[in-house]
Short mmCIF file of C-alpha atoms and ligand atoms in Angstrom, two decimals:
data_model
loop_
_atom_site.label_atom_id
_atom_site.label_comp_id
_atom_site.label_asym_id
_atom_site.label_seq_id
_atom_site.Cartn_x
_atom_site.Cartn_y
_atom_site.Cartn_z
CA MET A 1 122.43 128.35 94.66
CA ARG A 2 122.94 123.97 94.95
CA ILE A 3 119.67 122.83 95.32
CA VAL A 4 118.52 118.97 95.81
CA LEU A 5 114.68 118.16 94.77
CA LEU A 6 113.17 115.20 96.48
CA GLY A 7 110.29 113.52 96.14
CA ALA A 8 108.34 110.39 95.36
CA PRO A 9 107.87 108.78 91.56
CA GLY A 10 105.49 111.45 90.12
CA ALA A 11 105.83 114.44 92.51
CA GLY A 12 106.69 117.18 89.98
CA LYS A 13 110.38 117.36 90.33
CA GLY A 14 110.89 117.49 87.02
CA THR A 15 107.61 119.75 86.29
CA GLN A 16 109.04 122.41 89.04
CA CYS A 17 113.08 122.23 87.79
CA LYS A 18 111.92 123.49 84.52
CA ASN A 19 110.19 126.68 86.79
CA ILE A 20 113.38 126.62 88.74
CA VAL A 21 116.23 126.87 85.39
CA VAL A 22 114.26 129.87 83.36
CA GLU A 23 113.50 131.85 86.72
CA TYR A 24 117.26 131.18 88.54
CA GLY A 25 119.28 130.30 86.01
CA LEU A 26 120.14 127.26 87.31
CA GLY A 27 121.85 123.79 85.34
CA HIS A 28 119.18 121.08 85.96
CA LEU A 29 120.94 118.15 86.19
CA SER A 30 118.71 114.94 85.98
CA SER A 31 119.96 112.35 86.48
CA GLY A 32 116.66 109.65 84.66
CA ASP A 33 117.09 112.07 81.65
CA ILE A 34 120.75 111.71 81.49
CA LEU A 35 119.72 107.91 81.93
CA ARG A 36 117.89 107.93 79.06
CA ARG A 37 119.51 109.68 76.53
CA ASN A 38 122.02 107.68 76.98
CA ARG A 39 119.58 104.55 76.44
CA SER A 40 118.69 106.54 73.51
CA ASP A 41 122.11 106.93 72.19
CA GLY A 42 122.83 103.43 72.34
CA THR A 43 125.92 103.68 75.14
CA GLU A 44 127.35 101.65 77.58
CA LEU A 45 126.23 103.14 80.13
CA GLY A 46 122.87 103.33 78.78
CA LYS A 47 122.60 99.49 78.08
CA LYS A 48 124.19 98.83 81.54
CA ALA A 49 121.17 101.11 83.36
CA GLN A 50 118.51 99.64 80.82
CA SER A 51 117.30 96.83 82.82
CA TYR A 52 117.63 98.51 86.01
CA MET A 53 115.03 101.06 84.58
CA ASP A 54 112.29 99.00 83.35
CA ALA A 55 111.72 96.66 86.31
CA GLY A 56 111.65 100.36 88.13
CA ASP A 57 114.78 99.33 89.99
CA LEU A 58 117.39 101.71 91.16
CA VAL A 59 121.10 101.98 89.16
CA PRO A 60 123.52 100.97 90.60
CA ASP A 61 125.76 103.24 92.98
CA GLU A 62 128.46 103.00 91.52
CA ILE A 63 127.54 103.88 87.95
CA ILE A 64 125.19 106.72 88.98
CA ILE A 65 127.80 107.62 90.97
CA GLU A 66 130.67 108.45 88.46
CA MET A 67 127.89 109.87 85.54
CA MET A 68 126.60 112.74 88.25
CA SER A 69 130.06 113.63 89.32
CA GLU A 70 130.94 114.57 86.27
CA ALA A 71 127.74 116.51 85.81
CA VAL A 72 127.92 118.52 89.19
CA GLU A 73 131.35 119.30 88.43
CA GLN A 74 130.75 120.52 85.14
CA ALA A 75 127.96 122.72 86.56
CA SER A 76 129.65 124.28 89.38
CA ALA A 77 130.33 127.19 89.14
CA ALA A 78 126.82 128.40 87.70
CA GLY A 79 124.99 126.58 90.30
CA PHE A 80 122.38 123.42 89.53
CA ILE A 81 119.31 122.00 90.43
CA LEU A 82 119.63 117.80 91.17
CA ASP A 83 116.65 116.24 90.33
CA GLY A 84 116.81 112.63 91.01
CA PHE A 85 119.80 112.29 92.59
CA PRO A 86 121.23 111.50 95.32
CA ARG A 87 118.77 108.80 95.65
CA THR A 88 120.63 106.55 97.85
CA VAL A 89 122.63 107.80 101.52
CA THR A 90 125.72 106.45 99.92
CA GLN A 91 124.75 108.66 96.89
CA ALA A 92 124.30 111.96 99.02
CA VAL A 93 127.58 111.07 100.94
CA GLU A 94 129.84 110.62 97.77
CA LEU A 95 128.20 114.09 96.64
CA ASP A 96 128.83 116.25 99.63
CA LYS A 97 132.39 115.01 99.26
CA SER A 98 132.69 115.99 96.37
CA LEU A 99 131.19 119.20 96.97
CA ALA A 100 133.44 120.09 99.90
CA ASP A 101 136.06 122.28 98.80
CA ASP A 102 132.93 124.19 97.20
CA GLY A 103 130.52 124.33 99.39
CA ALA A 104 127.46 122.36 100.83
CA ILE A 105 124.25 121.88 99.24
CA ASP A 106 121.74 125.22 99.96
CA ALA A 107 118.86 123.83 99.75
CA VAL A 108 117.08 120.19 99.74
CA LEU A 109 112.98 120.75 98.54
CA ASN A 110 110.90 117.86 99.22
CA LEU A 111 108.07 117.49 97.42
CA LYS A 112 105.62 115.82 99.31
CA ILE A 113 102.60 114.07 97.50
CA ASP A 114 99.76 111.70 98.59
CA GLU A 115 100.20 108.77 97.34
CA SER A 116 96.57 108.26 95.87
CA VAL A 117 97.63 110.59 92.97
CA VAL A 118 101.31 109.16 91.89
CA GLU A 119 99.34 106.66 90.03
CA ALA A 120 96.88 108.69 87.20
CA ARG A 121 100.01 111.78 87.13
CA MET A 122 102.24 108.84 85.99
CA THR A 123 99.87 107.25 83.68
CA GLY A 124 98.83 110.32 82.07
CA ARG A 125 102.37 111.79 81.24
CA ARG A 126 103.73 112.45 78.69
CA SER A 127 106.82 112.94 77.19
CA CYS A 128 108.66 115.12 74.71
CA PRO A 129 111.65 113.07 73.14
CA LYS A 130 113.36 116.20 71.72
CA CYS A 131 113.59 118.47 74.04
CA GLY A 132 112.41 116.81 77.62
CA ALA A 133 108.97 119.20 78.39
CA VAL A 134 106.70 116.79 80.46
CA TYR A 135 103.05 116.84 80.19
CA HIS A 136 99.60 115.40 81.15
CA VAL A 137 96.64 114.52 79.11
CA GLU A 138 94.31 115.89 81.91
CA ASN A 139 96.25 117.94 84.46
CA LEU A 140 99.14 119.40 81.65
CA LYS A 141 97.59 119.48 78.24
CA PRO A 142 99.73 120.72 75.40
CA GLN A 143 98.24 123.54 72.80
CA SER A 144 97.69 120.71 70.22
CA GLU A 145 96.74 116.57 71.43
CA GLY A 146 99.84 114.55 71.58
CA LEU A 147 102.42 117.75 70.31
CA CYS A 148 105.24 119.33 72.05
CA ASP A 149 104.09 123.17 72.16
CA HIS A 150 108.00 123.62 72.05
CA ASP A 151 109.32 122.14 69.12
CA GLY A 152 105.98 120.01 67.77
CA ALA A 153 107.81 117.07 68.20
CA GLU A 154 105.27 113.85 68.75
CA LEU A 155 104.85 113.04 72.78
CA VAL A 156 105.32 109.64 74.27
CA GLN A 157 104.49 107.40 77.02
CA ARG A 158 107.92 106.68 79.45
CA PRO A 159 107.83 103.02 79.41
CA ASP A 160 108.30 102.72 83.34
CA ASP A 161 105.10 104.41 83.73
CA THR A 162 102.87 101.10 83.75
CA PRO A 163 100.89 100.57 87.27
CA GLU A 164 103.22 97.22 87.54
CA VAL A 165 106.45 99.77 87.15
CA VAL A 166 105.12 102.80 89.14
CA ALA A 167 104.02 100.54 92.43
CA ASN A 168 107.80 99.49 92.23
CA ARG A 169 109.45 102.59 92.12
CA LEU A 170 107.03 103.96 95.04
CA GLU A 171 108.21 100.88 97.05
CA THR A 172 111.74 101.51 96.04
CA TYR A 173 111.16 105.50 97.01
CA HIS A 174 109.98 104.50 100.14
CA ARG A 175 113.00 101.75 100.73
CA GLN A 176 115.77 103.93 99.72
CA THR A 177 115.60 106.98 98.85
CA GLU A 178 113.48 108.53 101.82
CA PRO A 179 116.11 107.82 104.79
CA LEU A 180 117.17 111.03 102.64
CA VAL A 181 115.62 113.47 103.95
CA ASP A 182 116.15 112.60 107.71
CA TYR A 183 120.01 113.11 106.15
CA TYR A 184 119.59 116.27 105.11
CA ARG A 185 117.66 117.53 107.58
CA LYS A 186 120.57 117.10 110.10
CA ASN A 187 121.64 119.97 108.30
CA GLY A 188 119.12 122.16 108.59
CA VAL A 189 118.75 122.65 104.78
CA VAL A 190 114.91 120.78 104.06
CA PHE A 191 111.89 122.32 103.00
CA ASP A 192 108.94 120.63 103.28
CA ILE A 193 106.38 121.54 99.83
CA LYS A 194 103.01 120.36 99.88
CA ALA A 195 102.71 119.11 96.50
CA ASP A 196 99.45 117.65 95.31
CA ARG A 197 97.53 121.02 94.12
CA ASP A 198 97.48 122.72 91.08
CA PRO A 199 101.00 123.19 89.45
CA ASP A 200 101.07 127.05 90.23
CA GLU A 201 100.59 126.74 93.95
CA VAL A 202 103.33 124.21 94.13
CA LYS A 203 105.48 126.76 92.08
CA ALA A 204 104.51 129.75 94.18
CA CYS A 205 105.44 127.61 97.13
CA VAL A 206 108.63 126.81 95.82
CA PHE A 207 109.74 130.36 94.70
CA GLU A 208 108.85 131.72 98.10
CA LYS A 209 111.02 129.47 99.77
CA LEU A 210 114.15 130.10 96.86
CA GLN A 211 113.02 133.93 97.47
CA THR A 212 114.34 133.48 101.25
CA LEU A 213 117.16 131.71 99.96
CA VAL A 214 118.91 134.66 97.87
CA LYS A 215 117.59 137.42 100.53
CA GLN A 216 120.35 135.71 102.97
P1 AP5 B 301 113.43 109.44 86.88
O1 AP5 B 301 113.12 109.88 86.08
O2 AP5 B 301 114.57 110.35 88.08
O3 AP5 B 301 111.47 109.16 87.71
P2 AP5 B 301 111.24 109.48 89.03
O4 AP5 B 301 111.90 109.95 90.10
O5 AP5 B 301 110.66 108.06 89.76
O6 AP5 B 301 110.61 111.13 89.01
P3 AP5 B 301 110.01 110.99 87.86
O7 AP5 B 301 110.76 112.01 86.98
O8 AP5 B 301 108.68 109.68 87.24
O9 AP5 B 301 108.79 111.81 88.37
P4 AP5 B 301 108.86 113.54 88.59
O10 AP5 B 301 108.37 113.76 90.48
O11 AP5 B 301 110.04 114.59 87.98
O12 AP5 B 301 107.01 113.61 88.59
P5 AP5 B 301 106.48 115.12 86.53
O13 AP5 B 301 107.41 116.64 87.02
O14 AP5 B 301 107.26 114.23 85.65
O15 AP5 B 301 114.34 107.86 87.22
C1 AP5 B 301 113.95 106.74 86.61
C2 AP5 B 301 115.09 105.74 86.90
O16 AP5 B 301 116.13 105.75 86.68
C3 AP5 B 301 114.53 104.85 87.81
O17 AP5 B 301 114.06 104.38 88.58
C4 AP5 B 301 116.40 104.79 88.15
O18 AP5 B 301 115.85 103.42 87.61
C5 AP5 B 301 117.22 105.71 87.38
N1 AP5 B 301 117.37 106.07 88.04
C6 AP5 B 301 117.60 107.85 87.39
N2 AP5 B 301 118.04 108.34 89.53
C7 AP5 B 301 119.10 107.59 89.61
C8 AP5 B 301 119.55 107.50 90.31
N3 AP5 B 301 120.60 108.74 91.05
N4 AP5 B 301 120.22 106.66 91.35
C9 AP5 B 301 119.33 105.27 90.41
N5 AP5 B 301 119.02 105.37 89.95
C10 AP5 B 301 118.22 106.23 89.16
O19 AP5 B 301 105.60 115.08 87.07
C11 AP5 B 301 104.85 113.75 87.24
C12 AP5 B 301 103.12 114.04 86.00
O20 AP5 B 301 102.57 114.40 87.19
C13 AP5 B 301 103.69 114.41 84.70
O21 AP5 B 301 102.41 114.40 83.81
C14 AP5 B 301 102.94 116.01 85.33
O22 AP5 B 301 102.69 117.00 84.40
C15 AP5 B 301 102.00 116.17 86.08
N6 AP5 B 301 102.16 116.65 88.00
C16 AP5 B 301 103.01 117.72 88.21
N7 AP5 B 301 102.87 118.44 88.84
C17 AP5 B 301 101.85 118.62 89.09
C18 AP5 B 301 100.76 118.82 90.02
N8 AP5 B 301 101.24 119.43 90.35
N9 AP5 B 301 99.14 118.63 90.19
C19 AP5 B 301 98.93 117.61 88.92
N10 AP5 B 301 99.45 117.07 87.74
C20 AP5 B 301 101.20 117.39 87.62
#
């Protein structure tokens, strides 16, 4: 199965991906996580991406397309879920070209949220720098405050989760990423999911949609 997850910053893409990966055994290809790993490893790619990410702007298409083409190729045989890529129509066109010989995207899960919940989700988010697990200080607390349930690492706050940067990320989402929903709708593969409700309810809805695909 090849799935694309769309949604505004804080819609819960990373949170739901973790569930899908466990249930369906797909590769989780998160462009944001790959970029953050490159930054912490101090690679050339990480250095190029840094200023865009810190400002809440998109990293240029050519950098992202090269980075993700490699990841998609490696994960192609087992199936994958794309989280944060594509994020522009140019990226989606390039992804389609790279998949042309190998089948298309099976489903696009479009996580929809009311923007009034975004800031609280982002400023309360805490992540594990070791395994990438995502928590929230109110909605999804770790068992021991400030520590990852999986490996005990100290949880951190992302530098782009400040109110100012979140506002720009939202604006960038509307301008550059939202047009992708129509791009994919033409292929009839978009499932809209109401994502501003309890994470388990969102998970149940996501699984219900995916089960219909598995049965086809
Ligand atoms: P990226 O890391 O992809 O950030 P994003 O799309 O803004 O999405 P987030 O990871 O912030 O949110 P999410 O939807 O995954 O929410 P989460 O599950 O964590 O990208 C970062 C930057 O990298 C970009 O700004 C850009 O610069 C660059 N970049 C990445 N990809 C790019 C590309 N393709 N092209 C160009 N540039 C690119 O949940 C958020 C919080 O809410 C958590 O605390 C969670 O616990 C909580 N939560 C989740 N679900 C619920 C729920 N149902 N109810 C209550 N709380 C919930």
